[in-house]
Each structure stands twice: as structure tokens, then as C-alpha cells.
Amino acid sequence: MLAGAAALRLVGVRYGLPFGGLLNPDELNVVPRAWRMTHGGGADPHWFDWPTLVLYLQVPFQAWAGAPAYLVARILTVGLGVAGVAAAWWAGRLAYGVPAGLVAAAATAVETTHVAYSRAAVTDVPTTLGITLAIGLALAGRFEWAGAAAGLATAAKYPGVFALVPLAVLAWGRWRRLATSLGVAAVAFFVGTPFVLLDFGHAWRDLRRVEGYHTTGWLGFEHDPPGPLAVLDRLWHGYGPFLAFALAGLAVALRRRTRVDLALAAFVLSYFVFVSLLHSHFDRYTLPLVPVLAVLASRARPLVPVAVVSLAVPLWWSAAKAATLTRTDTRVVAQRWIEAHLPHGATVAAESSTPPLPGFRVTPLALPGRGRPHDPNRSLAHLRATGIRYVLVTGAVADRVLRARDDYPYESRFYDDLAARARLVYRLDPGGGLSGPWVRVYHVRP
């Protein structure tokens, strides 16, 4: 099972290379910072949208690289993802026996969101691993070690703090050990991300800024259903019909209410409420629920055989997605064309999630979002006035803006103006041996 999980995650691990950020744009927040730390940048990242543990995990593997090594960083995350499958088996075995462990491991191995983010050098899979280990240690009665794992999970990403919920349920009544475990969790958190405390002012400003984004919502979620339905939708796209069996197991656990049942159910419900209250419904936010729901699926014993059969659906989805990642990304081909055909030294306004353009003066086009100020560069008149002669746009951003045209009239008008009043010099669409978004390069006449 572990070998199959590894194979599923390794297919497509080279997607978009040598450029980072095409598989997942958040790789640009992790790998270059980890590389700089080991090349004279110091241990303080001066950036706290996330805590720093995952950066520190990547640092030793960046030490010998002359530039940020995205493939090495991704392979490390693949290893952590496979370890997450083993942790799901362990937690399931401790909770309800060996059959539950096998169901949990199989479900985590094929769940599409877990597979996808196990290839990307970002924080979500390491956080999920830390939470699952904390739950397993708490189930084993090793409360102090569970506190350490919960603290490290929080040092990977702030929502890891929810690992303390099942720990508190299982240790309830053993007040001294519970207090010790919480103290160990705090120490582990600050060991894993010391500059959150040492550079607290900067960390607090970054945390409040990210919280503001979650309050107003991100680009692409304008037409989402209410929070709980949106979270269930993301879980469905990860698990498919297996989700119904997981929810049935949750219902059985809430009816029987053993200490283990209450611990697992408390985690699922508390974390579900948390992500439901956010206004940004990224699929990766559901990852901490994946192993625990997989464990709970075995609680409805008569349904387990059918639940296992239903895992063929997410396995098929994950394999189909992996197949698309063996193709060349359209943005890699476009970068080569720009290098070969546009005059070096020219100024290019480029959207996010595009490769770097060495030899060109690049003006970034800010990512739109609710409550964010309009980027003046998203105006054809402004581009002409400031001497910017080329514009690189992709469907990775434009399609999301145009689907919410009423929410982004200023940004939508920018794409309309480009199509009507600028000269299209390069067009590339996915298909054949290419995957990724469509790409357009426009020349802005003076």
C-alpha cells in the first residue's frame, strides 16, 4: 500500500520544472526562502504568513544547490505524504483495530487532494502528518509526546493547533498530564518556529493580513455555497462516494460515544466548523480531516466492504490527474517563445503563476481579490503611459476573474481591452502534449 501511494505521488513530480510555482504557486513562498536561509539569509525568514517549521525541514536539502531546488523539495514532501499514509494506518489500528488501520491507509493513499499536495513543496501535507501523529500518540496514551507532535504540527501551519482537541478529550480528568502535554506543545511550537516569538511584531502583522484575506475571500470563491456546503464539496472532490461512508462512521461514533469516538468526532467537528467559517475554501484546507474521516469510516462495520470498493473512484481521479502532469506546461513553452522572440530588455507586465523572464524588465500584475485595491497596471492606458509594451496573461488568473465578472468589473475590462485594442503576438492553448492554462502575449502599441 505504501509503495502504491509513493508511485501515485511520484508520477508528475517534475511538472513545470525547472520553474517553481507552476505546479503550486505557494512553492515560491517555501523553496526560495529555505534556499536563502542556507546561503547567507539567516534563520529569520522575515515572513510569517505561515510558521517556519516546513522551511527549516527543507533547509538541509537546499544547502548543496546553486539555486532553489524544487525537485528535491517536492521529493521530501512526497516522503512526508507517504509517511502520512502510514500514520493513518497506525491511528486507525489504535482506534478500532487492524481493519480500521487498513481502511484509513487505503483511503489516505488515494484521496485526490492528499495525492496532489504530496507532490508540491508546501505546508499542508506536513501539517496533516503532524496532526495524525498527534492523534495516534494520544490514542496510545502518550499524551506528552502527542503534545509535542501537536506543537510541531502548529509550527508547520497554524491550524495544527486543532490536534490539541482530541488530546484534551483523551486526557480529560488526568489534569497533571494534560497540563504537561499543553506545556510541551507550546515549547515544541516555539522550537519549530522560534521567530514567531522573537520577531513577534512582524509575525502578528502577517497573521492579521492573512486573516483579512480569509475574511474577505480569495479570487475564485465568489460564487461558493455557504461554508459547510463548500467544505463538503471539497471533501467530495477528494473522496468521492467514500465520503458518505466516512460520515456514516462519524454518525455511529457520535451515537456510541466511547472515549475514542468522542476524541475523533470532536476533532472532525471542531475543525469542520473552523474551515466552514472561512471565506476562502481551498481544497487543501480539508487535508487534516482526510485521515481522521478515513479512520471513522470503519466505525460503520457492515458498510466497510462497500466503502473499500468505493475507493476505486478517487484512485481513478488521482491517476487521471497524474497522467496530465506528465505533459509539458503551456507556460514553460510560452517562456521559451518569449526568450526567443521578444526583444531582451523590454518591459513585460506578467500575471502571477508564470515563469521568470531573465533579461526582461518584469512588472507584476497583482492578483485581484475582494476588498483589495485595483492594480493600476491592469489598465491599457496606464501601460501605454508607463512604457510597458508587452503583457503576459494566462487562464490561471483570467478565467477566475471572468467567471466573477460582476465582482471584478475593472479587472474584466482589462482583459476585454487587451483582446480588442492590443495586438496578440502569441497564443497557446492546452491540448495534445500540453497541459496547464491558456497563455496570451500582447503587444501594447504606444
Short mmCIF file of C-alpha atoms in Angstrom, two decimals:
data_model
loop_
_atom_site.label_atom_id
_atom_site.label_comp_id
_atom_site.label_asym_id
_atom_site.label_seq_id
_atom_site.Cartn_x
_atom_site.Cartn_y
_atom_site.Cartn_z
CA MET A 1 0.00 0.00 0.00
CA LEU A 2 2.85 2.39 0.84
CA ALA A 3 4.60 1.53 -2.43
CA GLY A 4 1.41 2.26 -4.37
CA ALA A 5 0.95 5.55 -2.52
CA ALA A 6 4.53 6.55 -3.34
CA ALA A 7 4.14 5.64 -7.02
CA LEU A 8 0.91 7.61 -7.31
CA ARG A 9 2.60 10.69 -5.83
CA LEU A 10 5.86 10.44 -7.77
CA VAL A 11 4.12 10.48 -11.16
CA GLY A 12 4.13 14.13 -12.23
CA VAL A 13 6.54 15.28 -9.53
CA ARG A 14 8.68 17.01 -12.20
CA TYR A 15 5.75 19.01 -13.59
CA GLY A 16 6.63 22.58 -14.60
CA LEU A 17 10.31 22.27 -13.75
CA PRO A 18 12.77 23.92 -13.80
CA PHE A 19 10.34 26.67 -12.79
CA GLY A 20 8.77 26.62 -9.36
CA GLY A 21 5.22 27.72 -8.77
CA LEU A 22 3.61 26.16 -11.85
CA LEU A 23 2.55 23.02 -10.00
CA ASN A 24 1.52 25.12 -6.99
CA PRO A 25 2.18 28.87 -6.66
CA ASP A 26 2.85 28.60 -2.92
CA GLU A 27 6.08 26.73 -3.66
CA LEU A 28 7.54 30.18 -4.32
CA ASN A 29 6.87 31.04 -0.67
CA VAL A 30 8.73 27.99 0.64
CA VAL A 31 11.62 26.79 -1.52
CA PRO A 32 13.40 30.10 -2.32
CA ARG A 33 13.21 31.15 1.33
CA ALA A 34 14.61 27.81 2.51
CA TRP A 35 17.39 28.12 -0.07
CA ARG A 36 18.26 31.66 1.06
CA MET A 37 18.43 30.54 4.70
CA THR A 38 21.29 28.20 3.91
CA HIS A 39 23.01 30.65 1.56
CA GLY A 40 23.56 33.54 3.94
CA GLY A 41 19.99 34.68 4.55
CA GLY A 42 19.88 33.70 8.23
CA ALA A 43 17.29 31.75 10.19
CA ASP A 44 14.67 34.53 10.36
CA PRO A 45 12.58 34.37 7.16
CA HIS A 46 11.01 37.81 7.82
CA TRP A 47 7.77 36.30 6.51
CA PHE A 48 5.07 34.72 8.66
CA ASP A 49 2.02 34.02 6.52
CA TRP A 50 2.81 30.51 7.77
CA PRO A 51 5.06 29.38 10.61
CA THR A 52 8.59 28.33 9.70
CA LEU A 53 8.96 24.61 10.50
CA VAL A 54 8.49 23.46 6.90
CA LEU A 55 11.12 25.99 5.78
CA TYR A 56 13.55 24.53 8.30
CA LEU A 57 12.77 20.98 7.14
CA GLN A 58 13.71 22.00 3.60
CA VAL A 59 16.91 23.86 4.55
CA PRO A 60 19.32 20.85 4.74
CA PHE A 61 18.24 19.67 1.29
CA GLN A 62 18.87 23.10 -0.25
CA ALA A 63 22.39 23.50 1.13
CA TRP A 64 24.22 21.95 -1.84
CA ALA A 65 22.07 23.53 -4.55
CA GLY A 66 23.25 26.55 -6.54
CA ALA A 67 19.63 27.71 -6.95
CA PRO A 68 16.32 26.79 -5.28
CA ALA A 69 15.98 23.02 -5.83
CA TYR A 70 12.27 22.43 -6.41
CA LEU A 71 12.54 18.75 -7.33
CA VAL A 72 14.40 17.88 -4.13
CA ALA A 73 11.85 19.87 -2.11
CA ARG A 74 8.96 18.04 -3.79
CA ILE A 75 10.51 14.61 -3.20
CA LEU A 76 10.80 15.45 0.50
CA THR A 77 7.08 16.28 0.54
CA VAL A 78 6.30 13.01 -1.26
CA GLY A 79 8.09 11.21 1.55
CA LEU A 80 6.05 13.08 4.14
CA GLY A 81 2.87 12.25 2.23
CA VAL A 82 3.68 8.52 2.22
CA ALA A 83 4.51 8.78 5.93
CA GLY A 84 1.03 10.29 6.34
CA VAL A 85 -0.45 7.10 4.87
CA ALA A 86 1.48 5.03 7.43
CA ALA A 87 0.37 7.39 10.21
CA ALA A 88 -3.26 6.94 9.14
CA TRP A 89 -2.85 3.16 9.37
CA TRP A 90 -1.32 3.47 12.85
CA ALA A 91 -4.03 5.81 14.13
CA GLY A 92 -6.77 3.60 12.70
CA ARG A 93 -5.28 0.45 14.24
CA LEU A 94 -5.04 2.12 17.63
CA ALA A 95 -8.60 3.43 17.38
CA TYR A 96 -10.57 0.44 16.10
CA GLY A 97 -8.15 -2.36 15.19
CA VAL A 98 -6.19 -3.56 12.17
CA PRO A 99 -9.10 -3.45 9.66
CA ALA A 100 -9.67 0.20 10.51
CA GLY A 101 -5.98 0.88 10.00
CA LEU A 102 -6.05 -0.70 6.56
CA VAL A 103 -9.14 1.26 5.53
CA ALA A 104 -7.60 4.51 6.78
CA ALA A 105 -4.32 3.88 4.97
CA ALA A 106 -6.02 2.90 1.71
CA ALA A 107 -8.30 5.94 1.77
CA THR A 108 -5.48 8.37 2.56
CA ALA A 109 -3.30 6.78 -0.12
CA VAL A 110 -5.75 7.55 -2.94
CA GLU A 111 -7.61 10.67 -1.73
CA THR A 112 -7.10 13.13 -4.56
CA THR A 113 -6.29 16.24 -2.52
CA HIS A 114 -3.73 14.38 -0.39
CA VAL A 115 -2.12 12.93 -3.51
CA ALA A 116 -1.99 16.30 -5.27
CA TYR A 117 -0.45 18.23 -2.37
CA SER A 118 2.04 15.45 -1.64
CA ARG A 119 3.80 16.48 -4.86
CA ALA A 120 4.04 20.18 -4.02
CA ALA A 121 6.66 21.65 -1.70
CA VAL A 122 4.13 23.41 0.54
CA THR A 123 2.97 23.10 4.15
CA ASP A 124 -0.34 21.25 4.08
CA VAL A 125 0.80 17.62 3.90
CA PRO A 126 3.46 18.07 6.63
CA THR A 127 0.80 19.67 8.85
CA THR A 128 -1.60 16.78 8.22
CA LEU A 129 1.14 14.30 9.09
CA GLY A 130 1.82 16.12 12.37
CA ILE A 131 -1.87 16.18 13.31
CA THR A 132 -2.30 12.47 12.52
CA LEU A 133 0.76 11.56 14.58
CA ALA A 134 -0.51 13.66 17.48
CA ILE A 135 -3.86 11.84 17.38
CA GLY A 136 -2.14 8.46 17.19
CA LEU A 137 0.11 9.25 20.15
CA ALA A 138 -2.87 10.46 22.16
CA LEU A 139 -4.75 7.24 21.34
CA ALA A 140 -1.71 5.30 22.57
CA GLY A 141 -1.81 7.19 25.88
CA ARG A 142 1.45 9.01 25.19
CA PHE A 143 -0.02 12.39 25.93
CA GLU A 144 3.22 14.33 26.36
CA TRP A 145 4.53 13.08 23.01
CA ALA A 146 1.15 13.89 21.48
CA GLY A 147 1.53 17.45 22.77
CA ALA A 148 4.96 17.66 21.13
CA ALA A 149 3.53 16.43 17.81
CA ALA A 150 0.64 18.91 18.04
CA GLY A 151 3.06 21.76 18.72
CA LEU A 152 5.16 20.81 15.70
CA ALA A 153 2.02 20.49 13.54
CA THR A 154 1.11 24.05 14.57
CA ALA A 155 4.67 25.13 13.77
CA ALA A 156 4.09 23.82 10.25
CA LYS A 157 0.77 25.66 9.86
CA TYR A 158 -1.31 27.46 12.46
CA PRO A 159 -4.46 25.23 12.20
CA GLY A 160 -2.32 22.37 13.50
CA VAL A 161 -3.40 23.62 16.93
CA PHE A 162 -6.64 21.63 16.46
CA ALA A 163 -4.63 18.47 17.19
CA LEU A 164 -4.95 19.51 20.84
CA VAL A 165 -8.72 18.86 20.74
CA PRO A 166 -8.57 15.03 20.67
CA LEU A 167 -5.63 15.14 23.08
CA ALA A 168 -7.74 17.08 25.57
CA VAL A 169 -10.65 14.66 25.19
CA LEU A 170 -8.48 11.58 25.72
CA ALA A 171 -6.52 13.09 28.63
CA TRP A 172 -9.60 14.63 30.31
CA GLY A 173 -9.53 14.02 34.04
CA ARG A 174 -5.77 13.42 34.11
CA TRP A 175 -5.16 17.06 34.75
CA ARG A 176 -1.45 16.99 35.51
CA ARG A 177 -0.61 15.05 32.36
CA LEU A 178 -2.94 17.23 30.29
CA ALA A 179 -1.28 20.41 31.63
CA THR A 180 2.15 18.95 30.97
CA SER A 181 1.12 18.00 27.43
CA LEU A 182 -0.10 21.52 26.70
CA GLY A 183 3.16 22.93 28.04
CA VAL A 184 5.17 20.54 25.84
CA ALA A 185 3.03 21.61 22.86
CA ALA A 186 3.87 25.27 23.48
CA VAL A 187 7.59 24.51 23.76
CA ALA A 188 7.54 22.38 20.59
CA PHE A 189 5.74 25.15 18.70
CA PHE A 190 8.36 27.76 19.59
CA VAL A 191 11.21 25.35 18.87
CA GLY A 192 9.74 24.69 15.43
CA THR A 193 9.09 28.36 14.65
CA PRO A 194 11.14 30.47 17.08
CA PHE A 195 10.90 33.75 15.21
CA VAL A 196 7.14 33.90 15.63
CA LEU A 197 8.09 34.84 19.20
CA LEU A 198 11.44 36.57 18.57
CA ASP A 199 10.03 38.68 15.72
CA PHE A 200 6.51 38.83 17.14
CA GLY A 201 5.54 42.24 15.74
CA HIS A 202 6.28 41.18 12.17
CA ALA A 203 4.59 37.79 12.69
CA TRP A 204 1.46 39.41 14.12
CA ARG A 205 1.16 41.84 11.17
CA ASP A 206 1.48 39.00 8.66
CA LEU A 207 -1.03 36.88 10.54
CA ARG A 208 -3.57 39.71 10.64
CA ARG A 209 -3.08 40.39 6.93
CA VAL A 210 -3.72 36.74 6.02
CA GLU A 211 -6.71 36.68 8.38
CA GLY A 212 -8.08 39.67 6.47
CA TYR A 213 -7.81 37.74 3.20
CA HIS A 214 -9.77 34.86 4.74
CA THR A 215 -12.40 37.29 5.99
CA THR A 216 -12.99 38.89 2.58
CA GLY A 217 -12.33 35.77 0.50
CA TRP A 218 -9.91 34.95 -2.30
CA LEU A 219 -10.23 35.07 -6.04
CA GLY A 220 -12.26 32.12 -7.32
CA PHE A 221 -14.56 31.63 -4.33
CA GLU A 222 -17.07 34.40 -5.03
CA HIS A 223 -19.86 32.03 -6.03
CA ASP A 224 -19.24 29.30 -3.47
CA PRO A 225 -22.18 27.92 -1.48
CA PRO A 226 -22.32 28.58 2.30
CA GLY A 227 -19.24 27.48 4.22
CA PRO A 228 -20.32 23.99 5.39
CA LEU A 229 -21.56 23.06 1.92
CA ALA A 230 -18.37 24.38 0.34
CA VAL A 231 -16.24 22.24 2.68
CA LEU A 232 -18.34 19.16 1.94
CA ASP A 233 -17.94 19.90 -1.77
CA ARG A 234 -14.13 19.96 -1.40
CA LEU A 235 -14.24 16.71 0.58
CA TRP A 236 -16.41 15.12 -2.12
CA HIS A 237 -13.91 16.09 -4.80
CA GLY A 238 -11.22 14.41 -2.72
CA TYR A 239 -13.03 11.26 -1.62
CA GLY A 240 -15.96 10.83 -3.96
CA PRO A 241 -18.59 8.36 -2.67
CA PHE A 242 -16.28 7.21 0.16
CA LEU A 243 -17.26 10.45 1.92
CA ALA A 244 -20.75 9.04 2.57
CA PHE A 245 -19.25 6.07 4.44
CA ALA A 246 -16.97 8.37 6.44
CA LEU A 247 -19.96 10.48 7.50
CA ALA A 248 -21.88 7.32 8.38
CA GLY A 249 -18.97 6.26 10.59
CA LEU A 250 -18.99 9.69 12.22
CA ALA A 251 -22.69 9.27 13.00
CA VAL A 252 -22.06 5.85 14.58
CA ALA A 253 -19.22 7.32 16.68
CA LEU A 254 -21.48 10.12 17.92
CA ARG A 255 -24.13 7.54 18.88
CA ARG A 256 -21.81 5.13 20.71
CA ARG A 257 -19.64 7.83 22.34
CA THR A 258 -16.68 5.86 23.65
CA ARG A 259 -13.69 7.99 24.64
CA VAL A 260 -12.02 7.22 21.29
CA ASP A 261 -15.23 8.00 19.40
CA LEU A 262 -15.57 11.34 21.16
CA ALA A 263 -11.94 12.28 20.55
CA LEU A 264 -12.09 11.64 16.80
CA ALA A 265 -15.54 13.18 16.42
CA ALA A 266 -14.50 16.27 18.42
CA PHE A 267 -11.58 16.85 16.09
CA VAL A 268 -13.67 16.43 12.94
CA LEU A 269 -16.48 18.69 14.14
CA SER A 270 -14.26 21.44 15.59
CA TYR A 271 -12.02 21.59 12.53
CA PHE A 272 -15.02 21.42 10.19
CA VAL A 273 -16.60 24.41 11.94
CA PHE A 274 -13.30 26.31 11.70
CA VAL A 275 -12.86 25.86 7.94
CA SER A 276 -16.57 26.47 7.35
CA LEU A 277 -16.26 29.92 8.89
CA LEU A 278 -13.53 30.94 6.43
CA HIS A 279 -14.46 32.73 3.23
CA SER A 280 -11.66 31.05 1.25
CA HIS A 281 -12.45 27.41 0.56
CA PHE A 282 -9.20 25.98 -0.72
CA ASP A 283 -9.31 22.21 -1.14
CA ARG A 284 -6.06 21.84 0.82
CA TYR A 285 -7.77 23.19 3.94
CA THR A 286 -9.67 19.89 4.19
CA LEU A 287 -6.49 17.78 4.37
CA PRO A 288 -6.33 17.42 8.20
CA LEU A 289 -9.81 15.83 8.04
CA VAL A 290 -8.76 13.19 5.49
CA PRO A 291 -7.02 10.58 7.72
CA VAL A 292 -9.47 11.01 10.62
CA LEU A 293 -12.56 10.62 8.42
CA ALA A 294 -10.88 7.56 6.89
CA VAL A 295 -10.49 6.06 10.36
CA LEU A 296 -14.11 6.83 11.24
CA ALA A 297 -15.35 5.15 8.04
CA SER A 298 -14.56 1.77 9.61
CA ARG A 299 -16.91 2.52 12.54
CA ALA A 300 -19.88 1.54 10.39
CA ARG A 301 -18.67 -2.08 10.20
CA PRO A 302 -21.32 -3.55 7.86
CA LEU A 303 -20.53 -0.87 5.26
CA VAL A 304 -16.74 -1.29 5.24
CA PRO A 305 -16.52 -3.67 2.23
CA VAL A 306 -18.58 -1.30 0.08
CA ALA A 307 -16.56 1.65 1.37
CA VAL A 308 -13.32 -0.02 0.28
CA VAL A 309 -14.75 -0.69 -3.19
CA SER A 310 -15.78 2.96 -3.47
CA LEU A 311 -12.12 3.97 -3.17
CA ALA A 312 -11.74 2.98 -6.81
CA VAL A 313 -13.28 6.37 -7.66
CA PRO A 314 -10.67 8.63 -6.00
CA LEU A 315 -7.96 6.23 -7.21
CA TRP A 316 -9.15 6.79 -10.78
CA TRP A 317 -9.32 10.54 -10.30
CA SER A 318 -5.81 10.67 -8.82
CA ALA A 319 -4.37 8.54 -11.61
CA ALA A 320 -6.05 10.67 -14.30
CA LYS A 321 -4.66 13.85 -12.72
CA ALA A 322 -1.19 12.31 -12.51
CA ALA A 323 -1.37 11.49 -16.23
CA THR A 324 -1.96 15.17 -17.10
CA LEU A 325 1.12 16.11 -15.06
CA THR A 326 3.37 14.06 -17.33
CA ARG A 327 2.76 16.62 -20.09
CA THR A 328 4.59 19.92 -20.61
CA ASP A 329 3.02 23.00 -19.06
CA THR A 330 1.91 25.64 -21.55
CA ARG A 331 3.69 28.35 -19.56
CA VAL A 332 7.05 26.59 -19.98
CA VAL A 333 6.61 26.60 -23.76
CA ALA A 334 5.50 30.25 -23.68
CA GLN A 335 8.57 31.23 -21.65
CA ARG A 336 10.82 29.70 -24.31
CA TRP A 337 8.96 31.58 -27.05
CA ILE A 338 9.27 34.90 -25.20
CA GLU A 339 13.01 34.33 -24.70
CA ALA A 340 13.45 33.64 -28.42
CA HIS A 341 11.16 36.26 -30.00
CA LEU A 342 10.73 39.34 -27.79
CA PRO A 343 13.49 41.96 -27.59
CA HIS A 344 15.53 41.50 -24.42
CA GLY A 345 15.33 44.47 -22.11
CA ALA A 346 11.68 45.09 -22.98
CA THR A 347 9.21 45.65 -20.15
CA VAL A 348 6.63 42.88 -19.68
CA ALA A 349 3.60 43.07 -17.41
CA ALA A 350 3.12 39.49 -16.23
CA GLU A 351 0.47 37.77 -14.15
CA SER A 352 1.28 35.56 -11.18
CA SER A 353 1.96 31.84 -11.66
CA THR A 354 4.14 32.47 -14.71
CA PRO A 355 7.84 31.53 -15.14
CA PRO A 356 10.57 34.14 -14.54
CA LEU A 357 11.78 36.10 -17.55
CA PRO A 358 15.51 36.83 -17.14
CA GLY A 359 16.71 39.58 -19.42
CA PHE A 360 13.35 41.37 -19.32
CA ARG A 361 12.03 44.05 -17.01
CA VAL A 362 9.00 42.40 -15.43
CA THR A 363 6.16 44.37 -13.88
CA PRO A 364 3.95 42.01 -11.82
CA LEU A 365 0.19 42.21 -12.23
CA ALA A 366 -1.25 41.94 -8.72
CA LEU A 367 -3.67 39.10 -8.04
CA PRO A 368 -7.21 40.51 -7.72
CA GLY A 369 -9.33 39.78 -4.69
CA ARG A 370 -12.33 41.07 -2.81
CA GLY A 371 -11.50 44.16 -0.79
CA ARG A 372 -8.10 44.59 -2.42
CA PRO A 373 -7.23 47.84 -4.21
CA HIS A 374 -7.22 47.84 -8.00
CA ASP A 375 -3.81 47.34 -9.58
CA PRO A 376 -3.22 50.39 -11.84
CA ASN A 377 -1.16 48.16 -14.14
CA ARG A 378 -4.38 46.38 -15.10
CA SER A 379 -5.24 49.30 -17.36
CA LEU A 380 -4.24 49.54 -21.01
CA ALA A 381 -3.98 53.33 -20.78
CA HIS A 382 -1.69 53.08 -17.76
CA LEU A 383 0.54 50.53 -19.52
CA ARG A 384 0.89 52.84 -22.50
CA ALA A 385 1.64 55.83 -20.29
CA THR A 386 4.35 53.99 -18.35
CA GLY A 387 6.06 52.49 -21.40
CA ILE A 388 5.12 48.86 -20.80
CA ARG A 389 5.00 47.25 -24.23
CA TYR A 390 4.13 43.58 -23.61
CA VAL A 391 1.55 41.82 -21.43
CA LEU A 392 1.64 38.14 -20.43
CA VAL A 393 -1.70 36.77 -19.18
CA THR A 394 -2.91 33.23 -18.53
CA GLY A 395 -6.12 31.40 -17.85
CA ALA A 396 -4.85 30.54 -14.38
CA VAL A 397 -5.94 34.03 -13.30
CA ALA A 398 -8.07 35.39 -16.14
CA ASP A 399 -10.60 32.55 -16.19
CA ARG A 400 -11.31 33.02 -12.48
CA VAL A 401 -11.72 36.78 -12.91
CA LEU A 402 -14.04 36.44 -15.90
CA ARG A 403 -16.21 33.87 -14.12
CA ALA A 404 -16.85 36.54 -11.49
CA ARG A 405 -17.14 39.48 -13.88
CA ASP A 406 -19.72 41.28 -11.73
CA ASP A 407 -17.33 41.19 -8.77
CA TYR A 408 -14.32 42.38 -10.80
CA PRO A 409 -15.55 44.82 -13.47
CA TYR A 410 -12.25 46.76 -13.51
CA GLU A 411 -10.12 43.64 -13.99
CA SER A 412 -12.55 42.10 -16.51
CA ARG A 413 -12.42 45.27 -18.60
CA PHE A 414 -8.63 44.91 -18.72
CA TYR A 415 -8.89 41.52 -20.46
CA ASP A 416 -11.56 42.87 -22.81
CA ASP A 417 -9.35 45.84 -23.72
CA LEU A 418 -6.37 43.59 -24.38
CA ALA A 419 -8.42 41.46 -26.76
CA ALA A 420 -9.92 44.47 -28.56
CA ARG A 421 -7.17 47.11 -28.57
CA ALA A 422 -3.79 45.35 -28.20
CA ARG A 423 -2.04 43.17 -30.78
CA LEU A 424 -1.97 39.45 -30.00
CA VAL A 425 1.57 38.24 -30.78
CA TYR A 426 1.46 34.78 -29.20
CA ARG A 427 -1.31 32.36 -28.33
CA LEU A 428 -1.05 28.89 -26.82
CA ASP A 429 -3.82 26.59 -25.63
CA PRO A 430 -3.57 23.28 -23.76
CA GLY A 431 -4.11 20.06 -25.63
CA GLY A 432 -2.13 17.33 -27.28
CA GLY A 433 1.11 17.05 -25.34
CA LEU A 434 0.46 20.21 -23.31
CA SER A 435 -1.42 20.81 -20.08
CA GLY A 436 -1.90 23.89 -17.95
CA PRO A 437 -3.78 27.14 -18.64
CA TRP A 438 -4.06 29.01 -21.91
CA VAL A 439 -1.42 31.71 -22.48
CA ARG A 440 -1.58 35.01 -24.38
CA VAL A 441 1.14 37.60 -25.06
CA TYR A 442 0.01 41.04 -26.26
CA HIS A 443 1.94 43.94 -27.69
CA VAL A 444 0.75 47.32 -26.42
CA ARG A 445 1.21 49.92 -29.14
CA PRO A 446 2.43 53.37 -28.00
#
